[in-house]
Short mmCIF file of C-alpha atoms and ligand atoms in Angstrom, two decimals:
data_model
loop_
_atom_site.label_atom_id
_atom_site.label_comp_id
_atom_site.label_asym_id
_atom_site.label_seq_id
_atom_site.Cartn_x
_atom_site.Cartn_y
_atom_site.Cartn_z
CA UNK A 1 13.16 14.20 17.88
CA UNK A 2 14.18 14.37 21.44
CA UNK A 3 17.45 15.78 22.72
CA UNK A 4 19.17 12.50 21.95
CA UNK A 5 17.99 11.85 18.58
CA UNK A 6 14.97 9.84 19.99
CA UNK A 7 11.78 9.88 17.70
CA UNK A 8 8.85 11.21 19.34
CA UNK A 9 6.04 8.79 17.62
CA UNK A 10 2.33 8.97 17.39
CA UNK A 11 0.42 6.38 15.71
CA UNK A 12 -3.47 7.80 14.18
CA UNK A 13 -5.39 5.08 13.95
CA UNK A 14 -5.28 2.03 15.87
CA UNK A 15 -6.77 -0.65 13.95
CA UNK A 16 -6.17 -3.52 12.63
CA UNK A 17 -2.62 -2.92 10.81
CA UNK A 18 -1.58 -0.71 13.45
CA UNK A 19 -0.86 -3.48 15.19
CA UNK A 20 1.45 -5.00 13.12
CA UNK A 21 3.26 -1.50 13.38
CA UNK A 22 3.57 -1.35 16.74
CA UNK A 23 4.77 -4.77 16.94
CA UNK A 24 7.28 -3.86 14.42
CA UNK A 25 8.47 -0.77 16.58
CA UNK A 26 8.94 -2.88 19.74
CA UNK A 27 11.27 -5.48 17.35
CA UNK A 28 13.27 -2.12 16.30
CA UNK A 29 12.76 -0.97 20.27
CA UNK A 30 14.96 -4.37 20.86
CA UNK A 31 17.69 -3.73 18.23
CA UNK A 32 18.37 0.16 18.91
CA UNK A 33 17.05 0.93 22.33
CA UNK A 34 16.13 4.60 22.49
CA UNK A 35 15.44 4.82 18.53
CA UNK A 36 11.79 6.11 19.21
CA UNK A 37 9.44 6.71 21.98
CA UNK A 38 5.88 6.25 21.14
CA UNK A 39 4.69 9.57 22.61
CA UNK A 40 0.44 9.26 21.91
CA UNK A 41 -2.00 7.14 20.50
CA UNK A 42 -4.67 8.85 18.55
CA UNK A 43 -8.16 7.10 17.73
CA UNK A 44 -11.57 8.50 17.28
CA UNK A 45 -12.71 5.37 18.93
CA UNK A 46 -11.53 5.15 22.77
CA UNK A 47 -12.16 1.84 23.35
CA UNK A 48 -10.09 1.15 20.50
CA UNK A 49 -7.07 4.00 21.43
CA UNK A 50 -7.26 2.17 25.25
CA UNK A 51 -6.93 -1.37 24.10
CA UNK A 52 -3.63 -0.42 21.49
CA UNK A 53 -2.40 1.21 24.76
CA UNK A 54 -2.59 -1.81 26.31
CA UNK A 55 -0.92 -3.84 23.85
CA UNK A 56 1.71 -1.21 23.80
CA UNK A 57 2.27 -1.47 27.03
CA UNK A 58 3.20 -4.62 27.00
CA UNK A 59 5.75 -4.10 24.05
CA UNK A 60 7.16 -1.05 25.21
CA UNK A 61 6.79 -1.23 29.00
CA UNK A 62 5.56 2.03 28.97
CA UNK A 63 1.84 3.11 28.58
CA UNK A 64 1.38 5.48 25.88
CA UNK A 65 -1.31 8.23 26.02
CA UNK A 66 -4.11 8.33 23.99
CA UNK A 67 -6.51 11.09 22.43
CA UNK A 68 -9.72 10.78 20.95
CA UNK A 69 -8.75 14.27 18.45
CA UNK A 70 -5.76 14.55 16.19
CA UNK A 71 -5.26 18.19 17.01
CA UNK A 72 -5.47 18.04 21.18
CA UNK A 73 -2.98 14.93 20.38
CA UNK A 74 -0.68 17.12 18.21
CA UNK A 75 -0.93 20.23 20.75
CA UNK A 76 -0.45 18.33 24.11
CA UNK A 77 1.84 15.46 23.51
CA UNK A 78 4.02 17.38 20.89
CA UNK A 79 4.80 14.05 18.36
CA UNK A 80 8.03 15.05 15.56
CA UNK A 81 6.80 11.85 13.59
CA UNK A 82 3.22 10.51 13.18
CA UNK A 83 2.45 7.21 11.42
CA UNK A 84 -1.02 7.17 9.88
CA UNK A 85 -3.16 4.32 10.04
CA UNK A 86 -6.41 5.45 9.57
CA UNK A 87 -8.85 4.52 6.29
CA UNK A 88 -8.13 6.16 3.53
CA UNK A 89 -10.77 9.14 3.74
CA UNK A 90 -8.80 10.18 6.38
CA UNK A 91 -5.57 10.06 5.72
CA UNK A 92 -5.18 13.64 3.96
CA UNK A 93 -7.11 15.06 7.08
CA UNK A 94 -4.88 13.81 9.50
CA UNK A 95 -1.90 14.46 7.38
CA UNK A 96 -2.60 17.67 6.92
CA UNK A 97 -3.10 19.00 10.64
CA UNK A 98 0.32 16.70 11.50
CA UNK A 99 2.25 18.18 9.01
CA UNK A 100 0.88 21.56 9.77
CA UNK A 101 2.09 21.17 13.46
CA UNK A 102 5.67 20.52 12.22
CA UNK A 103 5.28 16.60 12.13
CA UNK A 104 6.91 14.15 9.66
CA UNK A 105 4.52 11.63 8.48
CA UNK A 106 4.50 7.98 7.54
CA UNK A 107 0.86 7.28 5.60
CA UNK A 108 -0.41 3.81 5.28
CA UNK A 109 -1.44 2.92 1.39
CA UNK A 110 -2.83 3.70 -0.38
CA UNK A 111 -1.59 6.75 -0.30
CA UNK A 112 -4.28 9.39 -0.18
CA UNK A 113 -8.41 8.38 -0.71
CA UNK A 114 -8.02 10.27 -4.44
CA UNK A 115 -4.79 11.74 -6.53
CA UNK A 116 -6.16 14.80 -5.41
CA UNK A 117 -5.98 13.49 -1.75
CA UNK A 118 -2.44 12.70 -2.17
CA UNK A 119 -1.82 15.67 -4.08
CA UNK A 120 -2.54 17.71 -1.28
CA UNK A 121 -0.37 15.58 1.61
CA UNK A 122 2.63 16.07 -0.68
CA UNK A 123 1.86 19.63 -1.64
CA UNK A 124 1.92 20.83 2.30
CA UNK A 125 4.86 17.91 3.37
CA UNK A 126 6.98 20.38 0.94
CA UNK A 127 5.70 23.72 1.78
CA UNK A 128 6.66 22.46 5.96
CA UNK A 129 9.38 20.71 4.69
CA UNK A 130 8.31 17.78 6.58
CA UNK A 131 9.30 13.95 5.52
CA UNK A 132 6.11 12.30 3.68
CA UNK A 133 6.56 8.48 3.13
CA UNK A 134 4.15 5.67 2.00
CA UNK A 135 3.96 2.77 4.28
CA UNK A 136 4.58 0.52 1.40
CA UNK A 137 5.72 -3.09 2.82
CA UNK A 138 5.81 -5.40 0.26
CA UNK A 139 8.37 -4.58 -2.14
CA UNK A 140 10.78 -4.57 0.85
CA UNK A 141 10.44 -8.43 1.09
CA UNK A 142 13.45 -10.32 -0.34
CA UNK A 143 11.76 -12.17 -2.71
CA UNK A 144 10.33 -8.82 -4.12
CA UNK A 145 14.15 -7.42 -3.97
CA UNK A 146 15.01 -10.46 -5.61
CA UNK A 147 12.45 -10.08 -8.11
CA UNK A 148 13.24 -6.23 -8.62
CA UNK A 149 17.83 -7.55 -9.43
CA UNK A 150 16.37 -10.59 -11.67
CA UNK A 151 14.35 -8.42 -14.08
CA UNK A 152 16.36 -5.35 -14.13
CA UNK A 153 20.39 -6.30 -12.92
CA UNK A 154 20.76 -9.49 -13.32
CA UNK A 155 17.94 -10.18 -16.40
CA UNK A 156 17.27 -13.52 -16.09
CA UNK A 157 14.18 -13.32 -17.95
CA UNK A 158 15.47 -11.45 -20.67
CA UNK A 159 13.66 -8.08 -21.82
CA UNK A 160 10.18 -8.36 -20.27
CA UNK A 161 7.44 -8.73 -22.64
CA UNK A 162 4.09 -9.76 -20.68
CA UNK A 163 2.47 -10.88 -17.53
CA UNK A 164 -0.80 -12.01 -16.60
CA UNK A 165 -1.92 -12.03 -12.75
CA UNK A 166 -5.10 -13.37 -12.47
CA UNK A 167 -7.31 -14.89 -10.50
CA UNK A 168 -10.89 -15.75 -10.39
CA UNK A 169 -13.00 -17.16 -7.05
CA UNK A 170 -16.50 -17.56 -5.65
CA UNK A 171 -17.21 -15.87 -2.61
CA UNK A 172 -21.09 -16.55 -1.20
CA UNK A 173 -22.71 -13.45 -2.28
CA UNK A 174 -25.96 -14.62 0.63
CA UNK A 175 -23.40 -14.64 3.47
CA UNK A 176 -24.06 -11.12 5.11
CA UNK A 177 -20.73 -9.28 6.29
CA UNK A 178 -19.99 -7.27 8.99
CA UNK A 179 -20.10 -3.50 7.79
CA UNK A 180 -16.83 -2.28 6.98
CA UNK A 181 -15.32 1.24 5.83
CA UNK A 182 -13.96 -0.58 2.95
CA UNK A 183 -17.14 -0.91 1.35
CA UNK A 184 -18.25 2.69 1.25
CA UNK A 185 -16.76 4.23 -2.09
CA UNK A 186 -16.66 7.68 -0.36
CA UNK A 187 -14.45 6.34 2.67
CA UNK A 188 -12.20 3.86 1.06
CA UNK A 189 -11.64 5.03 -2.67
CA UNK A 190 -12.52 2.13 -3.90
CA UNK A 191 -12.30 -1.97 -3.55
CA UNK A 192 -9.36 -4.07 -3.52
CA UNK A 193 -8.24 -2.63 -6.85
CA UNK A 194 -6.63 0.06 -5.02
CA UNK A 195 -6.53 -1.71 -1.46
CA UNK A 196 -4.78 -4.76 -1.94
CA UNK A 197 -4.09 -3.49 -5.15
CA UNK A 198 -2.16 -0.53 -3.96
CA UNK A 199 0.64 -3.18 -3.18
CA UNK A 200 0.61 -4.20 -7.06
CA UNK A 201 0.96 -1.48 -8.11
CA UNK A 202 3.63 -0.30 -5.71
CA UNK A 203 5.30 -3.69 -6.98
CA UNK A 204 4.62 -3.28 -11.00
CA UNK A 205 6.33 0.07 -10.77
CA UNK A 206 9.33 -1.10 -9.09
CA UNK A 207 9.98 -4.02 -10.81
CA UNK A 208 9.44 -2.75 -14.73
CA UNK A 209 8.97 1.06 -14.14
CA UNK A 210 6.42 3.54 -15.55
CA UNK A 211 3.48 2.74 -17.18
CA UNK A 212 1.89 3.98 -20.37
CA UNK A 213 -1.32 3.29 -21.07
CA UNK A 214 -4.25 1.20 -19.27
CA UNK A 215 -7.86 -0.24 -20.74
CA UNK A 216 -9.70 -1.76 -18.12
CA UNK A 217 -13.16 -3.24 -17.15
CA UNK A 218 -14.40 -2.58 -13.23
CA UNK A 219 -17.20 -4.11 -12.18
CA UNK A 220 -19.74 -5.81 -9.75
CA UNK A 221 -22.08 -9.02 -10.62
CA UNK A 222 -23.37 -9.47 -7.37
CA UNK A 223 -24.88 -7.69 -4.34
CA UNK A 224 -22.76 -7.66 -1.41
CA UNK A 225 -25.26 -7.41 1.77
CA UNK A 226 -23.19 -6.45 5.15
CA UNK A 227 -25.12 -5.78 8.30
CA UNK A 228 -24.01 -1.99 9.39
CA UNK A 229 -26.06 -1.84 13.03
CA UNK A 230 -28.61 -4.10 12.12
CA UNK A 231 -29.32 -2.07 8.84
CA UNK A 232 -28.52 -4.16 5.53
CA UNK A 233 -26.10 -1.93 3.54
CA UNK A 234 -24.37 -3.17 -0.05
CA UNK A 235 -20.99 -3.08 -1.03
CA UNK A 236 -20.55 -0.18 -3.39
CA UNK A 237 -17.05 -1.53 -4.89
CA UNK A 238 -16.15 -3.84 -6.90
CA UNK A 239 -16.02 -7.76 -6.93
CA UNK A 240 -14.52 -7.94 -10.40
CA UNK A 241 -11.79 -6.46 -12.54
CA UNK A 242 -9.87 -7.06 -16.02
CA UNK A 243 -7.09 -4.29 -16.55
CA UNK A 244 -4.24 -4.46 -19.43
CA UNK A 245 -1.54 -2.36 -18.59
CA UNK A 246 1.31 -1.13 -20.72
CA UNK A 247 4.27 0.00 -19.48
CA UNK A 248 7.13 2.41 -21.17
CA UNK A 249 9.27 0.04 -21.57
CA UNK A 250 6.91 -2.02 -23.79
CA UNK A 251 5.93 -4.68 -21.12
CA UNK A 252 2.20 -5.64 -21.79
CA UNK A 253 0.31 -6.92 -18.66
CA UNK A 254 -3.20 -8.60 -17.87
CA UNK A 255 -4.04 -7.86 -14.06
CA UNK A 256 -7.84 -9.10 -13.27
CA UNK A 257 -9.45 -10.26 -10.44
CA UNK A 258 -13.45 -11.63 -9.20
CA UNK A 259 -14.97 -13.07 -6.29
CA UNK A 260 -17.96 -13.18 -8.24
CA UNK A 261 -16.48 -16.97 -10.20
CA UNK A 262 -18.60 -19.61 -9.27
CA UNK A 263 -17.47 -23.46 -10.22
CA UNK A 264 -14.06 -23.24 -10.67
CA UNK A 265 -11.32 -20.98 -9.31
CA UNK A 266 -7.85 -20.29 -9.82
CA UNK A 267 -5.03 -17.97 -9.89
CA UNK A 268 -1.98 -17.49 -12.47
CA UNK A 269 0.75 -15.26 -12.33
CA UNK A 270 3.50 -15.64 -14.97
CA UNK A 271 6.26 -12.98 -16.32
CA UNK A 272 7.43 -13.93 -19.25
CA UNK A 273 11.00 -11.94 -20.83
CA UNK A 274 12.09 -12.31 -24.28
CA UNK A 275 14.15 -15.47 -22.29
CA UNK A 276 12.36 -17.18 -19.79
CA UNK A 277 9.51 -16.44 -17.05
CA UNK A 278 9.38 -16.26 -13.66
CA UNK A 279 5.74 -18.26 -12.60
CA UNK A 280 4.47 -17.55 -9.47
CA UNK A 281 1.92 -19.18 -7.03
CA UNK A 282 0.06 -17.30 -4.61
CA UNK A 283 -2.22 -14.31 -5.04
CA UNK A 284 -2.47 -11.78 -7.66
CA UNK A 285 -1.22 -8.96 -4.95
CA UNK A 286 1.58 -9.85 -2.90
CA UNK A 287 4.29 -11.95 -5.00
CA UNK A 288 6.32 -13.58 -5.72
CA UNK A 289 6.40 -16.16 -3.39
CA UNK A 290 8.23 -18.72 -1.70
CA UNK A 291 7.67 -21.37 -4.32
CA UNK A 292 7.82 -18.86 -7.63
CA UNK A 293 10.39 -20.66 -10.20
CA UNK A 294 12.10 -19.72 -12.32
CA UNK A 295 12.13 -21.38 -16.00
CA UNK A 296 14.08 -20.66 -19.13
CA UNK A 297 13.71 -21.12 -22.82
CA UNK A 298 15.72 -24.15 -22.81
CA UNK A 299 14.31 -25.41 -19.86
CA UNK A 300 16.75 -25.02 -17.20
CA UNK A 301 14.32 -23.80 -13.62
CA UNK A 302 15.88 -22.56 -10.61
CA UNK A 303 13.60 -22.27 -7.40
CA UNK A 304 13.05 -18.69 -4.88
CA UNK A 305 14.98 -20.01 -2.95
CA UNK A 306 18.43 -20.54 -4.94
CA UNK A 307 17.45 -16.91 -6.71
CA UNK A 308 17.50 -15.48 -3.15
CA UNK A 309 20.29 -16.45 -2.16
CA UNK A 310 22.67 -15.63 -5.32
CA UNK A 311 20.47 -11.90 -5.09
CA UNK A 312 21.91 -11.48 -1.34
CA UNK A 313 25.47 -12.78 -2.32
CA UNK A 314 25.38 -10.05 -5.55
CA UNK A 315 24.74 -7.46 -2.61
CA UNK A 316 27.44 -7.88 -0.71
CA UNK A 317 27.15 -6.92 3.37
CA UNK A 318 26.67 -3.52 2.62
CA UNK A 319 23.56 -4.20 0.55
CA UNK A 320 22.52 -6.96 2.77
CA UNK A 321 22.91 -4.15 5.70
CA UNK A 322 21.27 -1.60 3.79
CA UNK A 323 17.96 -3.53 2.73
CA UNK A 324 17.70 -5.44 5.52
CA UNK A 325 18.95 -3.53 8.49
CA UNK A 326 19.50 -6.12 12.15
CA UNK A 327 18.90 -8.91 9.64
CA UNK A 328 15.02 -8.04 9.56
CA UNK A 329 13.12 -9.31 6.58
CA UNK A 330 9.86 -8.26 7.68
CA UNK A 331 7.99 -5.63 5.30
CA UNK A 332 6.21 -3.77 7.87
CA UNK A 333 9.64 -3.21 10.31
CA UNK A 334 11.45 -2.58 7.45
CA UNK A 335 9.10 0.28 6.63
CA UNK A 336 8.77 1.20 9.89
CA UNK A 337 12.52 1.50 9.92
CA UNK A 338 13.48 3.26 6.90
CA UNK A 339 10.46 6.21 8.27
CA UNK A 340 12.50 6.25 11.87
CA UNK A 341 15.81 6.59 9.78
CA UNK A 342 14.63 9.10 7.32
CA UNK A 343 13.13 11.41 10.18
CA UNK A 344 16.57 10.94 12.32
CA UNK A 345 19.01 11.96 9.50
CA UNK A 346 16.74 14.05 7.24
CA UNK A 347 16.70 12.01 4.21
CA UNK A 348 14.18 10.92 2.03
CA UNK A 349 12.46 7.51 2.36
CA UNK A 350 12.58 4.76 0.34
CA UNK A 351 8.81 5.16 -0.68
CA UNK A 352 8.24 8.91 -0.67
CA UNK A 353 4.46 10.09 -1.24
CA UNK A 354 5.59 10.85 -4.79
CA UNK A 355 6.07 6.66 -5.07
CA UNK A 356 2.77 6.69 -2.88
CA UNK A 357 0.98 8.66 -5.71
CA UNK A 358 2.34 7.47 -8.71
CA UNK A 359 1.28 3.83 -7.17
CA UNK A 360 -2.17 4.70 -6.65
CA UNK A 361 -2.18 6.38 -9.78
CA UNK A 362 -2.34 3.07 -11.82
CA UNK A 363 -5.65 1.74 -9.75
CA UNK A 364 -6.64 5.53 -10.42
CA UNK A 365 -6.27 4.63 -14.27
CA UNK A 366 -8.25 1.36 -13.99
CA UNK A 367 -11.20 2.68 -12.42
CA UNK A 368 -11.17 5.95 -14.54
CA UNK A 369 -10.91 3.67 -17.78
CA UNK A 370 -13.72 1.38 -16.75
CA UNK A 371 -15.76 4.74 -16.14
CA UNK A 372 -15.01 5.63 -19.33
CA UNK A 373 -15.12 2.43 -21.27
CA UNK A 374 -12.01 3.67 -22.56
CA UNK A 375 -8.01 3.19 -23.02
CA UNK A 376 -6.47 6.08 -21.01
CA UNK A 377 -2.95 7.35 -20.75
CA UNK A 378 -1.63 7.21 -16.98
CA UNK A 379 -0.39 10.44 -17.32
CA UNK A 380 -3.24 12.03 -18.20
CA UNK A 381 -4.73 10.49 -14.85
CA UNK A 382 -1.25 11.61 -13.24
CA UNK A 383 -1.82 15.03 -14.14
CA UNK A 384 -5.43 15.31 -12.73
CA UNK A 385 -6.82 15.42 -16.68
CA UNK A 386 -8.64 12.05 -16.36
CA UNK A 387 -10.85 12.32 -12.49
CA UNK A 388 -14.28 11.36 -13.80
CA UNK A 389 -14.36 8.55 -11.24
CA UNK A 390 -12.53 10.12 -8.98
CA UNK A 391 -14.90 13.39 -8.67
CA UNK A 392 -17.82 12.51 -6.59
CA UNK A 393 -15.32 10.66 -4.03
CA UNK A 394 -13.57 14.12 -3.62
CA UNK A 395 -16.50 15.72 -3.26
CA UNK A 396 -17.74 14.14 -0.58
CA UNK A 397 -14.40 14.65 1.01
CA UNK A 398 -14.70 18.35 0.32
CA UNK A 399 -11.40 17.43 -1.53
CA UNK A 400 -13.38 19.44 -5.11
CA UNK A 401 -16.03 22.26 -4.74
CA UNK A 402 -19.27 22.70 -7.31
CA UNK A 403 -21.29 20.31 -8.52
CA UNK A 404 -20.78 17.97 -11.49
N1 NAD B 501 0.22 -2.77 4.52
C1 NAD B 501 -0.73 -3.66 4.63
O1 NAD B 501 -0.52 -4.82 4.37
C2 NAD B 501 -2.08 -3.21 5.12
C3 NAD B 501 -2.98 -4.16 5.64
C4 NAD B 501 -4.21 -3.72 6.13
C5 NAD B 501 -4.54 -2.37 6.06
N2 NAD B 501 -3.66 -1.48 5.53
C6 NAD B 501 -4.00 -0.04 5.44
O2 NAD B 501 -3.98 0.51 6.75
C7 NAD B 501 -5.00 1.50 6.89
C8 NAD B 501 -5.93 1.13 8.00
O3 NAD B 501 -6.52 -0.11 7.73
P1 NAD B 501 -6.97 -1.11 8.92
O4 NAD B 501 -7.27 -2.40 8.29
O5 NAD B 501 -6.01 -1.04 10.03
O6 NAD B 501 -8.35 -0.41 9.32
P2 NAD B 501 -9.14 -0.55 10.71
O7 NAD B 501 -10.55 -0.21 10.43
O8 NAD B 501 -8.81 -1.85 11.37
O9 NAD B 501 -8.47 0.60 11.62
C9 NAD B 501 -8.62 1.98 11.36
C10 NAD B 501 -8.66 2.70 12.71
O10 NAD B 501 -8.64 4.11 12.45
C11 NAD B 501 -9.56 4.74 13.35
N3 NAD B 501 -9.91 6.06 12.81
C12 NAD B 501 -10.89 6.37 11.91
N4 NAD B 501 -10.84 7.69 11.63
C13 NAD B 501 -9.83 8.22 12.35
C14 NAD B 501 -9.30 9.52 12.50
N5 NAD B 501 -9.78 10.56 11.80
N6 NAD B 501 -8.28 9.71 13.38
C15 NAD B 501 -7.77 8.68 14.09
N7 NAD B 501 -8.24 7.41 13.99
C16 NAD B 501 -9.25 7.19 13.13
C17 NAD B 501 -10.70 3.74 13.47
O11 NAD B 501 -11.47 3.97 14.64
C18 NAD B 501 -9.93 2.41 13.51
O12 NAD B 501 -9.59 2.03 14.82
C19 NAD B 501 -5.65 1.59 5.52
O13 NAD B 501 -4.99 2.57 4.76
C20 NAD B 501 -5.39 0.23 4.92
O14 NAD B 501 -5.43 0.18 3.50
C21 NAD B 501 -2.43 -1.88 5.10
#
C-alpha cells in the first residue's frame, strides 16, 4: 500500500477475464477514489499487455505500465497486491515470485493447475505472510447468497437430500476451433469440469458444505480438431462427465455434463430437501438463476425474485452493506473488492486459497475417480493420497520429480 492506504495493483495476465477485472476496479475507482492504483500490467504477450493499457487508460485516466516478465514487473514497479489472471499452468509460477517479493495475491480459479499447484501458493502465502485469495465470483451473486440463507438459515427446503445438475448438448465435433490453452491437459488441468466447474464446486461447498465421497465417469466421445497455427491439434479434455457426489451431511448429488448429445438436449437442475426443492433453469455451473422457483410439498412456489428480497430484508443494512458493499451486485467487483479490503486492513478474504483448494479439490476427485474407475473419498484426494490423474500434469509443470 501507498502512504495513504492506496493499493498498489498489478494485474498478470491480460486476457480475456482480466477485463472484466479491470472494469470492475474502475466501478470501485468511482465509489472510493484513491482505493487502488493500478501500478503495472504484466503479459508475456505485448501486444496483449499494450492493448489492456489502453483500455485502462480509458477507465482510470492514467496509463499503466506494462512488462513482458513477472519478475522485472515485481522489481521495477514495486506492486503490494497482484491479481492473477493468467491460465492455470501459470498461476503457481506467478504466485510464487509475487508472493516471494512481498506481494498479496488475488488468483483467478481455479485455484492452482493441480492440488499440488495450490498446495504450494498457500504453503509460501503463509511462510511471507502474504494475503492469498481465490477470485471466486459467483457465490457472491445474490441469488447464490440467497440460495446459501434458504438451505442453511432459513431451510426452506427442509434437510437437503439430492440434486441433479445436468445437462446434455451437441456441439459439431467437424467445426475446427481456434487453438486454445484450455485444451492442452498440461496447461489447463483439465476441461470444464474444473473450469467452469471450479464455480460448482466453489458453489456446492458453500451452499451444503463438505463432501464425502465421489464416483464419477470422465470422458471424451468425439475428436475435437482446433487449428493451433495452421497445425490440426485435438482437444485432450473432456466433452463428457457423470459424477455423484456425497456430501457429509448426507446430501446425494448427480452433476454430469456432454457436448457430445446429439438429437436432443437439455438441462435440469433441481434440489430437493426433505420439504420442497428449489428448480432451477439455466446451466449446470452458474445458478441459480433469475427464474429458479421455489416449490413445496404442498405445493405452495415462490419465485427468485420474492426469495431475494425476504433474504436482503433478513440481513438487515449491515448485511446488505457487508455483502454488497456501494450497492454492487456484481460477482467480479465484489471479489475484486473484498481482495482490495482484505489487503488494506489485513484480514482474510472471503475465499481464501484454502476455499480455492478445497473447491478444486472436488473436480480433483472426479477426474481421479474416472482414472480409477473407482468411488474415492475427497479427503483422500485432499490429502494428496489419490493424484493418479493429477501426476503427469505436475510433471510437466515440474510441480513432481521422477518418473511414473
Ligand atoms: N471468473 C470467471 O468467470 C472466469 C471467466 C473466464 C476465465 N476465468 C479464469 O481466468 C484465468 C484466465 O482466463 P482467460 O479466459 O482470461 O484467459 P486468456 O487466454 O484470455 O488470457 C490469459 C492471458 O494470460 C497471458 N499469460 C500467459 N502466461 C502468462 C504469464 N506467465 N505471465 C503473465 N501473463 C501470462 C496470456 O498471454 C493471455 O493474455 C483462468 O484461470 C480462467 O479459468 C475466470
Amino acid at each position: 500500500m501507498g502512504e495513504s492506504g492506496t493499493v498498489k495493483l498489478a494485474i498478470a495476465g491480460c486476457g480475456g477475464i482480466a477485463r472484466a477485472h479491470l472494469t470492475a476496479y474502475a466501478r470501485i475507482n468511482e465509489k472510493e477514489p484513491g482505493k487502488l492504483r493500478l501500478v503495472a500490467l504484466n503479459d508475456v504477450s505485448k501486444e496483449s499487455a499494450e492493448a489492456f493499457a489502453d483500455e485502462a487508460e480509458k477507465l482510470l485516466g492514467y496509463r499503466p505500465p506494462v512488462f513482458q516478465d513477472t519478475r522485472e514487473m515485481l522489481r521495477k514497479a514495486k506492486p503490494k497486491a497482484v491479481d492473477i489472471c493468467t491460465p492455470h499452468s501459470e498461476h503457481h509460477r506467478v504466485a510464487l515470485e509475487c508472493i516471494r517479493s512481498g506481494a498479496d495475491i488475488m488468483v483467478e480459479k481455479p485455484f492452482g493447475v493441480t492440488l499440488r499447484a495450490s498446495k504450494t501458493i498457500i504453503a509460501a502465502g503463509k511462510k511471507h505472510g502474504r494475503i492469498v485469495a481465490t477470485a471466486e465470483n459467483i457465490r457472491r451473486g445474490v441469488n447464490q447468497r440467497t440460495m446459501h440463507w434458504l438451505v442453511n438459515e432459513a431451510k426452506l427446503i427442509g434437510k437437503p437430500r439430492m440434486f441433479y445438475a445436468i445437462h446434455a448438448s451437441w456441439n459439431d465435433p467437424l467445426k475446427p476451433r481456434r487453438w486454445h490453452w484450455r485444451i492442452e491437459k498440461n496447461l489447463s488441468g483439465g476441461g470444464l469440469v474444473l473450469d467452469s466447474g471450479a464455480h460448482f464446486c466453489d458453489s456446492m461447498r458453500y451452499f451444503f458444505g463438505e463432501v464425502d465421497r465421489v464416483y464419477a465417469f470422465v470422458g471424451q466421445f468425439e475428436k475435437w480438431p482446433h487449428d493451433k497455427n495452421g497445425e490440426t491439434v485435438y482437444s485432450e479434455v473432456e466433452d463428457s462427465w457423470v459424477a455423484l457426489i456425497s456430501f457429509e451431511n448426507g446430501l446425494v448429488g448427480t452433476w454430469s455434463w456432454t457436448m457430445a448429445a446429439p438429437g436432443h438436449s437439455f438441462t435440469k437442475v433441481v434440489y430437493y430437501g426433505s420439504e420442497g426443492c428449489l428448480l432451477d433453469s439455466g446451466d449446470v455451473f452458474h445458478g441459480p438463476f433469475d427464474n429458479a422457483v421455489l416449490i413445496l410439498k404442498d405445493g405452495t412456489q415462490r419465485n427468485m425474485s420474492e426469495l431475494r428480497e425476504e433474504f436482503l430484508r433478513s440481513i438487515g443494512e449491515e448485511g446488505r452493506n457487508r455483502l454488497f458493499p456501494h450497492g454492487f451486485t456484481d460477482g467480479i467487483t465484489l471479489e475484486c473488492y473484498d481482495f482490495l479490503e482484505a489487503v488494506q486492513k489485513r484480514r482474510r478474504p472471503e475465499v481464501d486459497g484454502e476455499d480455492g483448494m478445497r473447491a478444486k479439490a472436488i473436480a480433483e476427485a472426479i477426474y481421479e475417480s474416472a482414472k480409477l474407475r473407482a468411488a474415492v473419498r475427497y479427503r483422500d484426494v485432499l490429502n494428496g493420497r489419490i493424484s493418479k490423474y493429477q501426476d503427469p500434469i505436475d510433471r510437466a509443470n515440474g510441480l513432481l520429480k521422477g518418473k511414473r
